[in-house]
XYZ file of C-alpha atoms in Angstrom:
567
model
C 171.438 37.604 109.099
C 168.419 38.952 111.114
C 167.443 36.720 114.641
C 164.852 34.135 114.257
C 161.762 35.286 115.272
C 159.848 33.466 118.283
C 157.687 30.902 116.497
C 155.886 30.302 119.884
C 155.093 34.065 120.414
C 154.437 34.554 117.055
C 150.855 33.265 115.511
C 151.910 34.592 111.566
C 155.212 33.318 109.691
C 157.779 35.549 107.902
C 157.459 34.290 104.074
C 159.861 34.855 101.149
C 158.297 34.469 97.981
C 160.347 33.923 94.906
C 158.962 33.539 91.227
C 159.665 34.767 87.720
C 159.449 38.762 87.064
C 156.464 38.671 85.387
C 153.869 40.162 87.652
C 152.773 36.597 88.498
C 154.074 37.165 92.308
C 151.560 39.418 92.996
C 148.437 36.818 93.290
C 150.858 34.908 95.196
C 151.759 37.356 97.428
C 148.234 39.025 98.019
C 147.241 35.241 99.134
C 149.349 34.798 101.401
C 148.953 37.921 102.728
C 145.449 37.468 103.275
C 146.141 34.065 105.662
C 147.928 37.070 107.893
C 151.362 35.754 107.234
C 154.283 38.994 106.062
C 155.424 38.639 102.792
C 158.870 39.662 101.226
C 158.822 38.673 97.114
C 161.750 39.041 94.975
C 163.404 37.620 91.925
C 165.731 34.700 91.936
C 168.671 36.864 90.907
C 167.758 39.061 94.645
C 166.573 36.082 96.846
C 170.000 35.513 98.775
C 170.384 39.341 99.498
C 166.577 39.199 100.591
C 167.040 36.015 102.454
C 169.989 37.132 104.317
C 167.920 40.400 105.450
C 164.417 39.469 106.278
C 165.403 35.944 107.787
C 162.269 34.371 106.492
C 160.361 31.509 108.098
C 159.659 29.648 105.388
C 160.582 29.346 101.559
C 157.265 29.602 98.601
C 158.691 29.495 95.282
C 156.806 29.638 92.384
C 158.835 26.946 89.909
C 157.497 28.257 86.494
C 157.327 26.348 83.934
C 159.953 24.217 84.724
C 161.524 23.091 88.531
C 165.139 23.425 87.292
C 165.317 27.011 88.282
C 163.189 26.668 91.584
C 165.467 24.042 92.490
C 168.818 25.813 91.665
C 167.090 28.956 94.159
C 166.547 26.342 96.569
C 170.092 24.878 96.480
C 171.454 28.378 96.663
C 169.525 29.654 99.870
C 169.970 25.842 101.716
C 173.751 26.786 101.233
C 173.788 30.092 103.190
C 174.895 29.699 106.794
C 172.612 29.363 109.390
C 171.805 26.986 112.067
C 167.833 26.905 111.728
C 165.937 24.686 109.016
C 163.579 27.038 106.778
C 161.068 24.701 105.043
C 160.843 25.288 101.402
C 157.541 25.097 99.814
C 156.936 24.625 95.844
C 154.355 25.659 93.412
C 153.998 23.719 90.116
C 151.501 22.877 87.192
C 149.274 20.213 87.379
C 151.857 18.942 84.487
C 154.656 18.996 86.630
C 153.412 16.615 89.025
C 155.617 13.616 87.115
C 158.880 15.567 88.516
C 157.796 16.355 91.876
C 159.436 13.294 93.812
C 162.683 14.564 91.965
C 162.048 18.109 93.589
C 161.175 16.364 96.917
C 164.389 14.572 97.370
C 166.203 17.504 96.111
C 165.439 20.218 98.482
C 161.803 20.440 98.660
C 159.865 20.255 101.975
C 155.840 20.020 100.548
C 153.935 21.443 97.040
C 151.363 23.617 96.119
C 149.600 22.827 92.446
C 147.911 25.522 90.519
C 145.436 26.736 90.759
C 145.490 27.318 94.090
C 143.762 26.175 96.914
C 142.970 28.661 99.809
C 142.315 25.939 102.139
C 144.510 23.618 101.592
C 147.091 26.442 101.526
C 146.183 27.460 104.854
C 146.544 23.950 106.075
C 150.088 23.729 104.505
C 151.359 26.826 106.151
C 149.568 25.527 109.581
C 152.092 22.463 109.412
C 155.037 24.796 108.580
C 153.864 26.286 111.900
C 153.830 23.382 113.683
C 157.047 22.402 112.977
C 158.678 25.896 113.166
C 157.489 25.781 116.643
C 158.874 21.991 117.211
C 162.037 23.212 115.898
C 161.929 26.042 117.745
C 161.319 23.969 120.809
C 164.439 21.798 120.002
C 166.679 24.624 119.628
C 165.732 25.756 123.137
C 166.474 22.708 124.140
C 170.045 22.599 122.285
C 170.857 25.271 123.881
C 169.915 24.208 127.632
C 171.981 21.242 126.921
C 174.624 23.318 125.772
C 175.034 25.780 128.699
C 174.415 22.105 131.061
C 177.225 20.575 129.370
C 179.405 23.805 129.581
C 178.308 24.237 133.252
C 179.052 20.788 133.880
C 182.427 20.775 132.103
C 183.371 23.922 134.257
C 182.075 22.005 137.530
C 184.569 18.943 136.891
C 187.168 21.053 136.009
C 187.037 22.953 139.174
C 186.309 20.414 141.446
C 188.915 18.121 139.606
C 191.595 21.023 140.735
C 190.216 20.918 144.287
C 190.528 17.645 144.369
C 194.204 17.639 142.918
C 195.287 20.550 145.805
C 193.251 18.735 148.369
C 194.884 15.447 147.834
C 198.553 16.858 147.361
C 198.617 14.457 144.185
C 201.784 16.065 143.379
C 203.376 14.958 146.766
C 201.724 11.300 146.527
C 205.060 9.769 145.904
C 206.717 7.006 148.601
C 208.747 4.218 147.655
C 206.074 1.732 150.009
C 203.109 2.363 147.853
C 201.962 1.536 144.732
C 198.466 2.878 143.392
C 195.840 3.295 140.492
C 192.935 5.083 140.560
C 190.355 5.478 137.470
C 186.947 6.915 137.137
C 183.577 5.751 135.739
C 183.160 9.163 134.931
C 184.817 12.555 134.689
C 185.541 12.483 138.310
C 186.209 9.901 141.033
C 184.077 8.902 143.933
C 187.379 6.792 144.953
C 190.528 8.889 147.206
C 193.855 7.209 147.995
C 196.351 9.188 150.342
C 199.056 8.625 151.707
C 201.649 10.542 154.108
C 204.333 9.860 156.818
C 204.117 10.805 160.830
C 206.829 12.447 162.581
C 207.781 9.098 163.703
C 208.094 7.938 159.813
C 204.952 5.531 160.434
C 203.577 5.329 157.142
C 199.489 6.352 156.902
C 197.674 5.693 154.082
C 193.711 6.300 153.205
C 191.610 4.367 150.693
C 187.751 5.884 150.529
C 185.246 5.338 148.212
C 181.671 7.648 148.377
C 178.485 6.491 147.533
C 177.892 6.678 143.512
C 179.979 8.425 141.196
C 181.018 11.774 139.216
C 181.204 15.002 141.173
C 178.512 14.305 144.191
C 180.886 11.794 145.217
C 184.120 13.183 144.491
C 182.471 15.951 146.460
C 181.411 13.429 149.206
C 185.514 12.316 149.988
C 186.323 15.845 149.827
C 185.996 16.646 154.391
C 188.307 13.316 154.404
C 191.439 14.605 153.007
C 191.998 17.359 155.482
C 192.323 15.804 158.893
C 194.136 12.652 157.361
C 197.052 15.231 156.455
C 196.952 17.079 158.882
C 196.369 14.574 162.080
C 199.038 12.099 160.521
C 201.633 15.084 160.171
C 201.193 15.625 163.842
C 201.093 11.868 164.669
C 197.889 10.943 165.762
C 197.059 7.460 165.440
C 194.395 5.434 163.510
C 191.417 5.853 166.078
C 191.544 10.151 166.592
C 191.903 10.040 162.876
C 188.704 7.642 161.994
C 186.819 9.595 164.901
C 187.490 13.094 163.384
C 187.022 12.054 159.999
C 183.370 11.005 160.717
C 182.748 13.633 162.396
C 183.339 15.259 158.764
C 181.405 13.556 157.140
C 178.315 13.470 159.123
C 179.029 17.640 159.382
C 179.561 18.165 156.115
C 177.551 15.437 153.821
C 173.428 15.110 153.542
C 171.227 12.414 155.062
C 171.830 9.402 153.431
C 174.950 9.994 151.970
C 178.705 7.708 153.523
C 181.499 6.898 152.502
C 183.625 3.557 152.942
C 187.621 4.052 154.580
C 190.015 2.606 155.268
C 192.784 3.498 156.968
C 196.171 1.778 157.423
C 199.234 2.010 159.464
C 202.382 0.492 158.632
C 204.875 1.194 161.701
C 208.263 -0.294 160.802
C 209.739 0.575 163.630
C 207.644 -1.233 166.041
C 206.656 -3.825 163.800
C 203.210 -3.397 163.601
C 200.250 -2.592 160.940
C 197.065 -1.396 162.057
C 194.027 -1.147 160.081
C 190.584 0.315 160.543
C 188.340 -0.898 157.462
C 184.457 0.993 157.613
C 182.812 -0.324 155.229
C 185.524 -1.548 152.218
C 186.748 -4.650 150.791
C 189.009 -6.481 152.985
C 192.755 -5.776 152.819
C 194.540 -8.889 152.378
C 198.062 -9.270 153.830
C 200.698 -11.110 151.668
C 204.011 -13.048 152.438
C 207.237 -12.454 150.243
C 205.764 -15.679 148.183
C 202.479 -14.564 148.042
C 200.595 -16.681 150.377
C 197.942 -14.972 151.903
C 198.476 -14.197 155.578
C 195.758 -12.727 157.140
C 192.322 -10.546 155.786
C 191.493 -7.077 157.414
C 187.845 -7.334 157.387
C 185.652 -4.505 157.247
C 184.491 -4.240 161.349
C 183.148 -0.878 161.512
C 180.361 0.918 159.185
C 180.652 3.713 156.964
C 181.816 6.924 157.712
C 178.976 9.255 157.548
C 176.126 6.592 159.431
C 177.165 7.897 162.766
C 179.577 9.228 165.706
C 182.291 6.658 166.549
C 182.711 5.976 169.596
C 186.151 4.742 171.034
C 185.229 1.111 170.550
C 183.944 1.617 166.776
C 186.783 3.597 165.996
C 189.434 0.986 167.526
C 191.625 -0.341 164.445
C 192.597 -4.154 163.865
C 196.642 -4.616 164.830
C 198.903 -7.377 163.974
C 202.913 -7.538 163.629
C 204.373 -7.014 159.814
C 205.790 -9.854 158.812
C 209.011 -9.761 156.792
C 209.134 -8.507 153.399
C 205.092 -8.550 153.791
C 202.731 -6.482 150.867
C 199.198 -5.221 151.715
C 196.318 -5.321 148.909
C 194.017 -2.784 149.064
C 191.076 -2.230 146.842
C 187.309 -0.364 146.120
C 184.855 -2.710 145.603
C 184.622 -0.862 142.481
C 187.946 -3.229 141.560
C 185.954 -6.771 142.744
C 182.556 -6.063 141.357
C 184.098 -4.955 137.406
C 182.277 -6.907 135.222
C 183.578 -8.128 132.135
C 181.570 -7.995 128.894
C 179.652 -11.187 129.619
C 178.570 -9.574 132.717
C 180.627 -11.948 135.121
C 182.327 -10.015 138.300
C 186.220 -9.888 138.507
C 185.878 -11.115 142.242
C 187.716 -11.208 145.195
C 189.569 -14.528 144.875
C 190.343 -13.675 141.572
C 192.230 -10.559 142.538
C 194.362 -12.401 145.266
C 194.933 -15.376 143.282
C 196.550 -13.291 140.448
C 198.674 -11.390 143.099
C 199.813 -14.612 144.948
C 201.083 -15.812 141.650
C 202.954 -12.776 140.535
C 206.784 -12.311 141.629
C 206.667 -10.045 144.319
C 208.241 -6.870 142.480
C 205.567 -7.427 140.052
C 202.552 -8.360 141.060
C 201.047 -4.388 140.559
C 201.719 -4.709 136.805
C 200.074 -8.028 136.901
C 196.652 -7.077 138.825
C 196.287 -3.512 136.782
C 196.527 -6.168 133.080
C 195.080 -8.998 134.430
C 191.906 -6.318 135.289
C 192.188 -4.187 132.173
C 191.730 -7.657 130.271
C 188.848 -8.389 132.257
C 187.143 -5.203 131.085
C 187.610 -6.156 127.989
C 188.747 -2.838 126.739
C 185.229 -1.294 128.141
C 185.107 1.023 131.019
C 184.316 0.151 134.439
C 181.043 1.027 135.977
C 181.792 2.295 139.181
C 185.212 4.004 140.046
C 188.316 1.750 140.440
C 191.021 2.062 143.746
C 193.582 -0.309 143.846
C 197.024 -0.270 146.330
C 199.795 -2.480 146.710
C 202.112 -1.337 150.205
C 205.604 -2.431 150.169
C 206.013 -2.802 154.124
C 209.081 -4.274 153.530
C 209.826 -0.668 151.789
C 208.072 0.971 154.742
C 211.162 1.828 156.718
C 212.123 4.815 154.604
C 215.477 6.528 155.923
C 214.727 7.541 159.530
C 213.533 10.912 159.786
C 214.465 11.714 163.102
C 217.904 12.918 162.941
C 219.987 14.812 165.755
C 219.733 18.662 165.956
C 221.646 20.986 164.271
C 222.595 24.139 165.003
C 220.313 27.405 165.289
C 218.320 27.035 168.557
C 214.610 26.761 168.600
C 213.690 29.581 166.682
C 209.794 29.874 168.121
C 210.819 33.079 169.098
C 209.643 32.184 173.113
C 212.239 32.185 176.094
C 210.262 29.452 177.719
C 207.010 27.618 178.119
C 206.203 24.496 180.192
C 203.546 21.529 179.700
C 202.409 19.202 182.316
C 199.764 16.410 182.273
C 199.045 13.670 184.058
C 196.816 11.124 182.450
C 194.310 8.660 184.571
C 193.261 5.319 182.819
C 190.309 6.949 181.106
C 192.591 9.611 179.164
C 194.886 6.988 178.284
C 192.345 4.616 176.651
C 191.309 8.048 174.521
C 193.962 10.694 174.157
C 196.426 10.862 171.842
C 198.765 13.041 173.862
C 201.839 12.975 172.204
C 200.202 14.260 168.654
C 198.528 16.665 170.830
C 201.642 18.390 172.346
C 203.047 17.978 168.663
C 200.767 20.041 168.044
C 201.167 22.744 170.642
C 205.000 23.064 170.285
C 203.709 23.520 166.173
C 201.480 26.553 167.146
C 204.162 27.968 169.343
C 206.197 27.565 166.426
C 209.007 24.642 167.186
C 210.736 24.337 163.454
C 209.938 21.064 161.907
C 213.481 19.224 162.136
C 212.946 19.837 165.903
C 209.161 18.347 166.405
C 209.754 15.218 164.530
C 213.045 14.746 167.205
C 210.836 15.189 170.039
C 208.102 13.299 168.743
C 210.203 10.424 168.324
C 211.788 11.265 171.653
C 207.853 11.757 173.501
C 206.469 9.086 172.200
C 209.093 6.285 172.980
C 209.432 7.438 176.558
C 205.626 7.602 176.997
C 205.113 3.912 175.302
C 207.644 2.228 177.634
C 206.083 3.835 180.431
C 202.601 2.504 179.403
C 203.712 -0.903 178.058
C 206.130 -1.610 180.763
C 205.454 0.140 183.504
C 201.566 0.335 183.824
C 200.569 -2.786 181.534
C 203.620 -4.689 182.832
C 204.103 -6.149 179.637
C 207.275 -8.319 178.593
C 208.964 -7.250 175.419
C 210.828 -10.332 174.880
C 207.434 -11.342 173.250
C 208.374 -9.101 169.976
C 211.040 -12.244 169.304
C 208.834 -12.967 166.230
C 205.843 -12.563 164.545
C 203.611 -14.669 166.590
C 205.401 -13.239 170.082
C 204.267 -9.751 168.503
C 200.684 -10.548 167.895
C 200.876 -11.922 171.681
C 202.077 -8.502 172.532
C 199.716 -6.593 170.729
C 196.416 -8.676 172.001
C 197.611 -8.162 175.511
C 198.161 -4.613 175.060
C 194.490 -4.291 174.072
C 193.101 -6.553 176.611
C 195.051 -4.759 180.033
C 194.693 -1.242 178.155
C 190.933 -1.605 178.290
C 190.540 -3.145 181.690
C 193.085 -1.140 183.341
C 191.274 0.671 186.047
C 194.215 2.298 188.083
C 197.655 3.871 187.782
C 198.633 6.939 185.701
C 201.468 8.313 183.746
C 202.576 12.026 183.975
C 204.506 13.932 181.425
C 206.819 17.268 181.993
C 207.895 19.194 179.096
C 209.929 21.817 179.676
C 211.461 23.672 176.595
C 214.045 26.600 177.442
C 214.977 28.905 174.464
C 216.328 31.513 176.646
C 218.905 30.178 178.857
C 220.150 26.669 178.274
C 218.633 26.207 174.556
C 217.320 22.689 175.532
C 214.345 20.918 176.174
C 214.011 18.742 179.557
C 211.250 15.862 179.310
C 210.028 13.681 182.235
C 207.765 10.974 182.031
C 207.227 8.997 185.000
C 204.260 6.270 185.935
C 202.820 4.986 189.367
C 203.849 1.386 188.126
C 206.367 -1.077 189.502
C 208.836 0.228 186.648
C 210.926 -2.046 184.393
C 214.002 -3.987 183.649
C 215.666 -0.510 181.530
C 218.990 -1.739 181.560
C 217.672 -5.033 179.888
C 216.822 -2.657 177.050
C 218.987 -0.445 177.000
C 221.727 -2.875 176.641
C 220.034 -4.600 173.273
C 221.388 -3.451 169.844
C 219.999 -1.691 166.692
C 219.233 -5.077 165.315
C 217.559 -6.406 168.777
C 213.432 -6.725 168.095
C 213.195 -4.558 170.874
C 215.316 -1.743 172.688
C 215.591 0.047 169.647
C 213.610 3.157 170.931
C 215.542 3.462 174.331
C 219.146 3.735 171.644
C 217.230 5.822 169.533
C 216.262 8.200 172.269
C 219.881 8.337 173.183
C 221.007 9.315 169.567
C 218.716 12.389 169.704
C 219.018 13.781 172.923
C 222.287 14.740 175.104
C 221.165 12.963 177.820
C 218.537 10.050 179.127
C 218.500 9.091 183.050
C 216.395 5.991 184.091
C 215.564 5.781 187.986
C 216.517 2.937 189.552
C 212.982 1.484 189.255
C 212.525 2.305 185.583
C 209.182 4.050 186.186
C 210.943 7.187 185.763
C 212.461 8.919 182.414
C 214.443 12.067 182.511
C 215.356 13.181 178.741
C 217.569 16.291 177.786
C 217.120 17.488 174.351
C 219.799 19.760 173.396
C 218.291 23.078 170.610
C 221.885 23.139 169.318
């Protein structure tokens, strides 16, 4: 079939005219020619063929004496594919009029009556025109929509793989978390992350951007690359928050933020910190479910502004046995049910208190999906359970094995010494993590001196320049101690300084030799030295000695010699 023709460019229609073979066409015809419309007239037995070629714009048929054979034409063009509606205009006797409400629910549009009118003809065809051109309008329309929807589709489907590759969804798997995340529409505004450091501290990210759909799945996007790769290098909670929002405020438009929050769980020093900007609190749970403690958003959201050291501090308090973390998008406390009333805060911790522990994730996602009442949520949904009992996955750091270093260098050196200002802000042992990456340590080998760095650099700062007692990790409430005078000296320390000597040899003596010394009064090593595996502390000075062939105190204890051995 011929293209429609462009009713709006067009001021004359395109009109098929079908009657009887009797010469009575021709009046017909010569009328409508007259108005300036074109004019194709056949027979019923050649009006498809003639339909099919000209494409008309509208239908005249000339009924005869009787409708039944105007109406089977009618019928028989209707049925011919096409996707546009051609109006279908009939001419009758005056004694015909009785039938013409059959012929209008049938297939006809409007009626002529003999004899004819010229005007009122004219005014008939006008209103074909009219609507034509609505219809032709609509169509246009249809087919914006169309390429919107298709554009759209292909939008979602990209970004949803983006987001799928950025994320690493195929690698979120760890037996310490438990997660669900569902959209209000095709795509999420809501991210959850999660990864290990080299020291097997668990990280994990919860964000949610402003709105919903692809602007804010788009808006989380400059969040999931310096969570995975600053926690793979170790850097703690602050660097990460800091870099993050630098991100965002980069990357994002005025106006637009996005609520984190980030969590630690450390098992091996027995601590959790949390920085929450702008989220839901996360609630801590005992084995029993009694709430312990609420992480309270302190900070704003990413995206508002530059965090400075103070705004980009985290919260810290010691894990408490068997203990679960809920974490949730306010997307999760403000789902309304179908009466319109809020699923709530209270709500969500009461129902997780009162689950067993090993099943209080099944619990929240049911008791929730009853609340919605089998609708769909209107904003995005994040929820996470963390296991930090299941936190302390099988220790990653493991003694070498054979092969050497394998960077391909015969030796390189790094030496700092850090002053009380660098120590309140750099993260030095992700940073040399990082440097012993780009000269290209293997993996096995930077998680061992990680481990290895960052316990001989933490005694030196708690013990030797905080002077802080370690017999106050005895218990939960010793460790909070711990961790609020940790804060409280680090920040007013104004003297002192700790220097670090790495020295890796790949040439001669396939080893790496680490010093870290302080200007403190030193501490009690032996004490620590001396605890076991099961002690609450000492465990990093007998983990240090698993890894490396050698580990000299001095006398004073402000002074660590380490050998790390390549082989």
């Amino acid at each position: 079939m011929n293209a429609p023709r462009d009713w709006l460019a067009e001021e004359h229609l395109s009109v098929l005219v079908v009657g009887a073979a009797d010469g009575a066409l021709a009046p017909l015809e010569r009328l409508v020619s007259r108005l300036g419309h074109r004019v194709v007239a056949c027979t019923p037995a050649d009006a498809e063929a003639r339909y099919i070629e000209c494409a008309p714009d509208l239908l005249l048929i000339d009924s005869g004496r009787t409708l039944s054979g105007a109406l089977h034409t009618s019928l028989r063009l209707r049925a011919l594919p096409g996707e546009r509606w051609v109006p279908a205009l009939y001419v009758v006797g005056r004694e015909q009029e009785p039938a013409i409400a059959q012929a209008l629910e049938a297939q006809a549009d409007d009626y002529l009556t003999q004899p004819i009118s010229v005007v009122v003809l004219r005014a008939k065809l006008r209103a074909a025109a009219r609507a034509l051109s609505l219809q032709r309008q609509n169509l246009r329309q249809q087919a914006a929509l169309e390429r919107y929807y298709h554009n759209a589709e292909e939008e979602q489907r990209v970004a949803s793989h983006l987001m799928r590759r950025l994320i690493q969804t195929d690698m979120l798997s760890d037996p310490a978390v438990e997660h669900r995340i569902s959209s209000a529409s095709h795509l999420s505004g809501d991210l959850i992350a999660f990864a290990r450091t080299p020291g097997n501290s668990l990280h994990v990210l919860l964000a949610d951007s402003t709105g919903h759909g692809l602007a804010a799945s788009l808006g989380v996007m400059p969040l999931v690359q310096p969570f995975y790769a600053m926690t793979e290098k170790g850097f703690g909670l602050s660097a990460i928050a800091q870099e993050m929002s630098r991100k965002v405020c980069d990357w994002l438009p005025l106006g637009r933020f996005v609520a984190a929050t980030l969590v630690s769980v450390d098992q091996r020093e027995g601590v959790v910190c949390v920085w929450n900007g702008g989220n839901p609190p996360i609630v801590m749970l005992a084995e029993d479910g009694r709430e312990i403690h609420r992480f309270e958003s302190r900070h704003v959201p990413l995206g508002i502004g530059p965090l400075d050291d103070q705004a980009a501090a985290p919260e810290r308090l010691a894990l408490r046995p068997n203990a679960q973390l809920l974490a949730f998008s306010d997307g999760v406390s403000e789902a309304e049910s179908p009466e319109g009333m809020a699923f709530g805060i209270e709500r969500l911790v009461s129902i997780a208190a009162a689950a067993p522990r090993g099943a209080r994730m099944q619990a929240l996602t049911a008791a929730l999906d009853e609340h919605l009442g089998g609708g769909s949520a209107h904003d995005d949904l994040a929820l996470l359970l963390i296991d930090c009992g299941a936190a302390a996955v099988e220790d990653r750091a493991e003694p070498a094995t054979r092969g050497g270093c394998g960077c391909g260098l015969k030796r390189w050196r790094f030496r700092v010494e850090l002053t009380p200002d660098e120590l309140r802000i750099t993260d030095v042992v992700a940073r040399l993590t990082g440097t012993m990456e780009r000269m290209g340590v293997p993996e096995a080998h930077r998680t061992n001196l990680f481990v290895v760095l960052s316990e001989l650099f933490n005694n030196a700062l708690d013990h030797g320049l905080l002077r802080l007692d370690s017999k106050l990790k005895g218990n939960a409430r010793g460790m909070d101690r711990f961790l609020e005078l940790r804060t409280r000296r680090l920040r007013a320390l104004n003297a002192g300084s700790i220097l670090i000597d790495f020295d890796l040899d790949c040439g001669v003596s396939d080893r790496v030799r680490i010093e870290v010394s302080d200007s403190g009064d030193g501490f009690d090593w032996r004490a620590l030295a001396a605890n076991d595996e099961n002690a609450a502390f000492g465990r990093g000075i007998l983990l240090v000695r698993r890894l490396c062939s050698s580990l000299e105190y001095s006398d004073r204890g402000n002074q660590a010699v380490a050998v790390y051995g390549l082989h």
